[in-house]
Short mmCIF file of C-alpha atoms in Angstrom, two decimals:
data_model
loop_
_atom_site.label_atom_id
_atom_site.label_comp_id
_atom_site.label_asym_id
_atom_site.label_seq_id
_atom_site.Cartn_x
_atom_site.Cartn_y
_atom_site.Cartn_z
CA MET A 18 18.73 31.51 -2.34
CA GLY A 19 15.86 31.98 -4.76
CA PHE A 20 12.85 29.73 -5.24
CA ARG A 21 14.37 27.90 -8.24
CA ASP A 22 17.62 27.17 -6.38
CA ARG A 23 15.74 26.00 -3.32
CA PHE A 24 13.55 23.74 -5.46
CA ARG A 25 16.56 22.39 -7.36
CA ASN A 26 18.32 21.59 -4.08
CA ALA A 27 15.20 20.03 -2.57
CA ASN A 28 14.76 17.94 -5.71
CA SER A 29 18.42 16.84 -5.56
CA TRP A 30 18.03 15.74 -1.93
CA TYR A 31 14.82 13.92 -2.84
CA LYS A 32 16.47 12.08 -5.76
CA LYS A 33 19.42 11.11 -3.56
CA GLY A 34 16.96 9.76 -0.98
CA VAL A 35 15.28 7.63 -3.64
CA GLU A 36 18.69 6.27 -4.77
CA LEU A 37 19.68 5.42 -1.20
CA THR A 38 16.33 3.72 -0.61
CA GLN A 39 16.93 1.54 -3.67
CA GLU A 40 20.31 0.61 -2.15
CA SER A 41 18.59 -0.28 1.18
CA ARG A 42 20.44 2.55 2.94
CA TYR A 43 17.29 3.63 4.71
CA GLU A 44 18.58 5.85 7.52
CA GLU A 45 20.68 7.87 5.08
CA ALA A 46 17.71 8.08 2.71
CA LEU A 47 15.55 9.38 5.54
CA GLU A 48 18.09 12.15 6.20
CA CYS A 49 17.90 13.12 2.51
CA PHE A 50 14.10 13.28 2.55
CA ASP A 51 14.27 15.38 5.72
CA LYS A 52 16.67 17.79 3.97
CA ALA A 53 14.37 17.97 0.93
CA ILE A 54 11.41 18.76 3.19
CA GLU A 55 13.42 21.34 5.12
CA LEU A 56 14.07 23.16 1.81
CA GLU A 57 10.60 22.57 0.34
CA PRO A 58 8.24 21.95 3.30
CA LYS A 59 5.10 21.81 1.15
CA SER A 60 6.31 18.95 -1.06
CA GLU A 61 3.55 16.36 -0.71
CA ILE A 62 5.62 13.91 -2.79
CA ALA A 63 8.58 14.13 -0.40
CA TRP A 64 6.29 13.75 2.62
CA ASN A 65 4.61 10.70 1.07
CA THR A 66 7.92 9.08 0.13
CA ARG A 67 9.26 9.78 3.61
CA GLY A 68 6.16 8.06 5.00
CA LEU A 69 6.72 5.01 2.78
CA LEU A 70 10.30 4.75 4.01
CA LEU A 71 9.23 5.04 7.65
CA GLU A 72 6.61 2.35 7.03
CA ARG A 73 9.31 0.10 5.56
CA LEU A 74 11.32 0.70 8.75
CA GLY A 75 8.32 -0.33 10.87
CA ARG A 76 7.90 3.20 12.25
CA TYR A 77 4.18 3.32 11.51
CA SER A 78 3.17 6.22 13.77
CA GLU A 79 5.82 8.44 12.19
CA ALA A 80 4.71 7.23 8.75
CA VAL A 81 1.12 8.25 9.51
CA ALA A 82 2.34 11.72 10.53
CA SER A 83 4.24 12.05 7.23
CA PHE A 84 1.22 10.95 5.20
CA ASP A 85 -0.88 13.49 7.12
CA GLU A 86 1.56 16.22 6.04
CA ALA A 87 1.32 15.08 2.41
CA ILE A 88 -2.49 15.17 2.62
CA LYS A 89 -2.41 18.59 4.30
CA PHE A 90 -0.55 20.03 1.31
CA ASP A 91 -2.63 18.13 -1.27
CA PRO A 92 -6.02 16.95 0.05
CA GLU A 93 -6.65 15.15 -3.27
CA PHE A 94 -3.49 13.02 -2.92
CA THR A 95 -5.29 9.68 -2.77
CA LEU A 96 -2.11 7.59 -2.71
CA ALA A 97 -1.01 9.28 0.52
CA LEU A 98 -4.44 8.52 2.02
CA VAL A 99 -4.17 4.85 1.01
CA ASN A 100 -0.63 4.72 2.43
CA LYS A 101 -1.88 6.26 5.66
CA GLY A 102 -4.56 3.57 5.84
CA ILE A 103 -1.96 0.83 5.36
CA SER A 104 0.17 2.21 8.21
CA LEU A 105 -2.88 2.56 10.44
CA ARG A 106 -3.78 -1.07 9.71
CA LYS A 107 -0.25 -2.12 10.65
CA LEU A 108 -0.70 -0.21 13.91
CA GLY A 109 -3.90 -2.21 14.52
CA ASP A 110 -6.15 0.83 14.09
CA TYR A 111 -8.55 -0.93 11.72
CA LYS A 112 -11.38 1.55 12.15
CA GLU A 113 -9.27 4.52 11.05
CA ALA A 114 -7.67 2.48 8.27
CA LEU A 115 -11.10 1.63 6.86
CA ILE A 116 -12.06 5.31 7.03
CA CYS A 117 -9.01 6.18 4.88
CA PHE A 118 -9.84 3.54 2.26
CA ASP A 119 -13.53 4.48 2.24
CA ASP A 120 -12.63 8.17 1.79
CA VAL A 121 -10.67 7.29 -1.34
CA LEU A 122 -13.38 4.93 -2.62
CA GLU A 123 -16.07 7.56 -2.13
CA SER A 124 -14.42 9.70 -4.81
CA TYR A 125 -12.82 6.89 -6.81
CA PRO A 126 -14.92 3.71 -6.43
CA GLU A 127 -12.66 1.77 -8.79
CA HIS A 128 -9.38 2.62 -7.02
CA THR A 129 -7.94 -0.90 -6.93
CA LEU A 130 -5.20 -0.18 -4.38
CA ALA A 131 -7.78 1.19 -1.93
CA LEU A 132 -10.07 -1.79 -2.61
CA ILE A 133 -7.27 -4.31 -2.05
CA ASN A 134 -6.21 -2.68 1.20
CA LYS A 135 -9.78 -2.36 2.41
CA GLY A 136 -10.20 -6.07 1.67
CA ILE A 137 -7.01 -6.97 3.54
CA THR A 138 -8.18 -4.92 6.52
CA LEU A 139 -11.60 -6.61 6.48
CA SER A 140 -9.89 -10.02 6.28
CA GLU A 141 -7.79 -9.18 9.32
CA LEU A 142 -11.06 -8.33 11.09
CA LYS A 143 -12.42 -11.77 10.00
CA ARG A 144 -15.07 -10.04 7.87
CA PHE A 145 -14.36 -12.40 5.00
CA GLU A 146 -17.52 -11.94 2.93
CA GLU A 147 -16.99 -8.17 2.83
CA ALA A 148 -13.32 -8.72 1.99
CA LEU A 149 -14.30 -10.99 -0.90
CA GLU A 150 -16.59 -8.25 -2.23
CA CYS A 151 -13.56 -5.94 -2.39
CA PHE A 152 -11.33 -8.50 -4.11
CA ASN A 153 -14.09 -9.52 -6.53
CA LYS A 154 -14.50 -5.87 -7.50
CA VAL A 155 -10.73 -5.55 -8.04
CA THR A 156 -10.63 -8.57 -10.36
CA GLU A 157 -13.70 -7.31 -12.24
CA ILE A 158 -12.16 -3.85 -12.73
CA ASP A 159 -8.72 -5.24 -13.57
CA PRO A 160 -8.73 -8.96 -14.44
CA GLU A 161 -4.91 -8.82 -14.70
CA ASN A 162 -4.42 -7.65 -11.09
CA ALA A 163 -2.36 -10.47 -9.56
CA GLU A 164 -2.60 -9.01 -6.05
CA GLY A 165 -6.39 -8.96 -6.28
CA TRP A 166 -6.45 -12.64 -7.30
CA TYR A 167 -3.91 -13.55 -4.59
CA ASN A 168 -5.91 -11.87 -1.83
CA LYS A 169 -9.10 -13.40 -3.17
CA GLY A 170 -7.42 -16.81 -2.95
CA MET A 171 -6.20 -16.21 0.59
CA THR A 172 -9.69 -15.14 1.66
CA TYR A 173 -11.26 -18.23 0.10
CA LYS A 174 -8.65 -20.27 1.98
CA GLU A 175 -9.73 -18.64 5.25
CA ILE A 176 -13.37 -19.60 4.69
CA ARG A 177 -12.30 -23.13 3.66
CA ASN A 178 -13.43 -22.84 0.03
CA LEU A 179 -10.26 -24.54 -1.15
CA ASP A 180 -11.30 -25.06 -4.79
CA GLU A 181 -11.90 -21.33 -5.28
CA ALA A 182 -8.75 -20.55 -3.31
CA LYS A 183 -6.68 -22.72 -5.65
CA LYS A 184 -8.30 -21.23 -8.78
CA SER A 185 -7.64 -17.69 -7.58
CA LEU A 186 -4.02 -18.42 -6.68
CA GLU A 187 -3.47 -20.11 -10.04
CA LYS A 188 -4.87 -17.03 -11.77
CA ALA A 189 -2.49 -14.81 -9.76
CA LEU A 190 0.42 -17.01 -10.86
CA GLU A 191 -0.73 -17.02 -14.47
CA ILE A 192 -0.57 -13.21 -14.42
CA LYS A 193 2.62 -12.95 -12.36
CA PRO A 194 4.60 -16.22 -12.53
CA GLY A 195 7.22 -15.03 -10.02
CA TYR A 196 4.68 -14.15 -7.30
CA GLU A 197 6.43 -15.82 -4.36
CA ALA A 198 3.61 -15.45 -1.81
CA ALA A 199 1.13 -16.99 -4.26
CA TRP A 200 3.46 -19.94 -4.91
CA LYS A 201 3.86 -20.53 -1.19
CA ALA A 202 0.10 -20.34 -0.58
CA LYS A 203 -0.61 -22.69 -3.48
CA GLU A 204 1.98 -25.20 -2.19
CA GLU A 205 0.32 -25.13 1.24
CA LEU A 206 -3.05 -25.81 -0.38
CA THR A 207 -1.78 -28.71 -2.48
CA LYS A 208 -0.17 -30.38 0.56
CA GLY A 209 -3.71 -31.09 1.73
CA ASP A 210 -4.67 -32.81 -1.56
#
């Protein structure tokens, strides 16, 4: 089997894995990604997607290992580094998660996904002022980033600045009217009115 055939087969397995993931057939999808990686072991995209699937399954340590493989084959793959940080945060390894986000932000200071996840991590550590700095930067860079506004609102809620919390959540809903978490948070805030 030549390189082109191997790549074509790896790509077919990868595409099938994506389809199965969309159908919520996660274990079967994982088998497809494993087959794709077996045929094309240096595919950082397949490793990253495998990691995302493992994260969805709550298998965070395995997800981190997959993201590490993606990064090994493409050290500039910032999305894999952010994804690794998210899984590390879910494992409770906040220090290492922050290192991942900071590594991305060192090269790309306006990387909104890294900023949001750094902010979420800081919030979980009860470092609310630092978290707000991250979310403020996100909404300055991209005023239409609903997730930035939502997380900003949730952080204001934590520090009991309910007026700013409500404004931020309303902005998130203005941008993304179907944002269920923002609706729920806003309803909780208005119960206290």
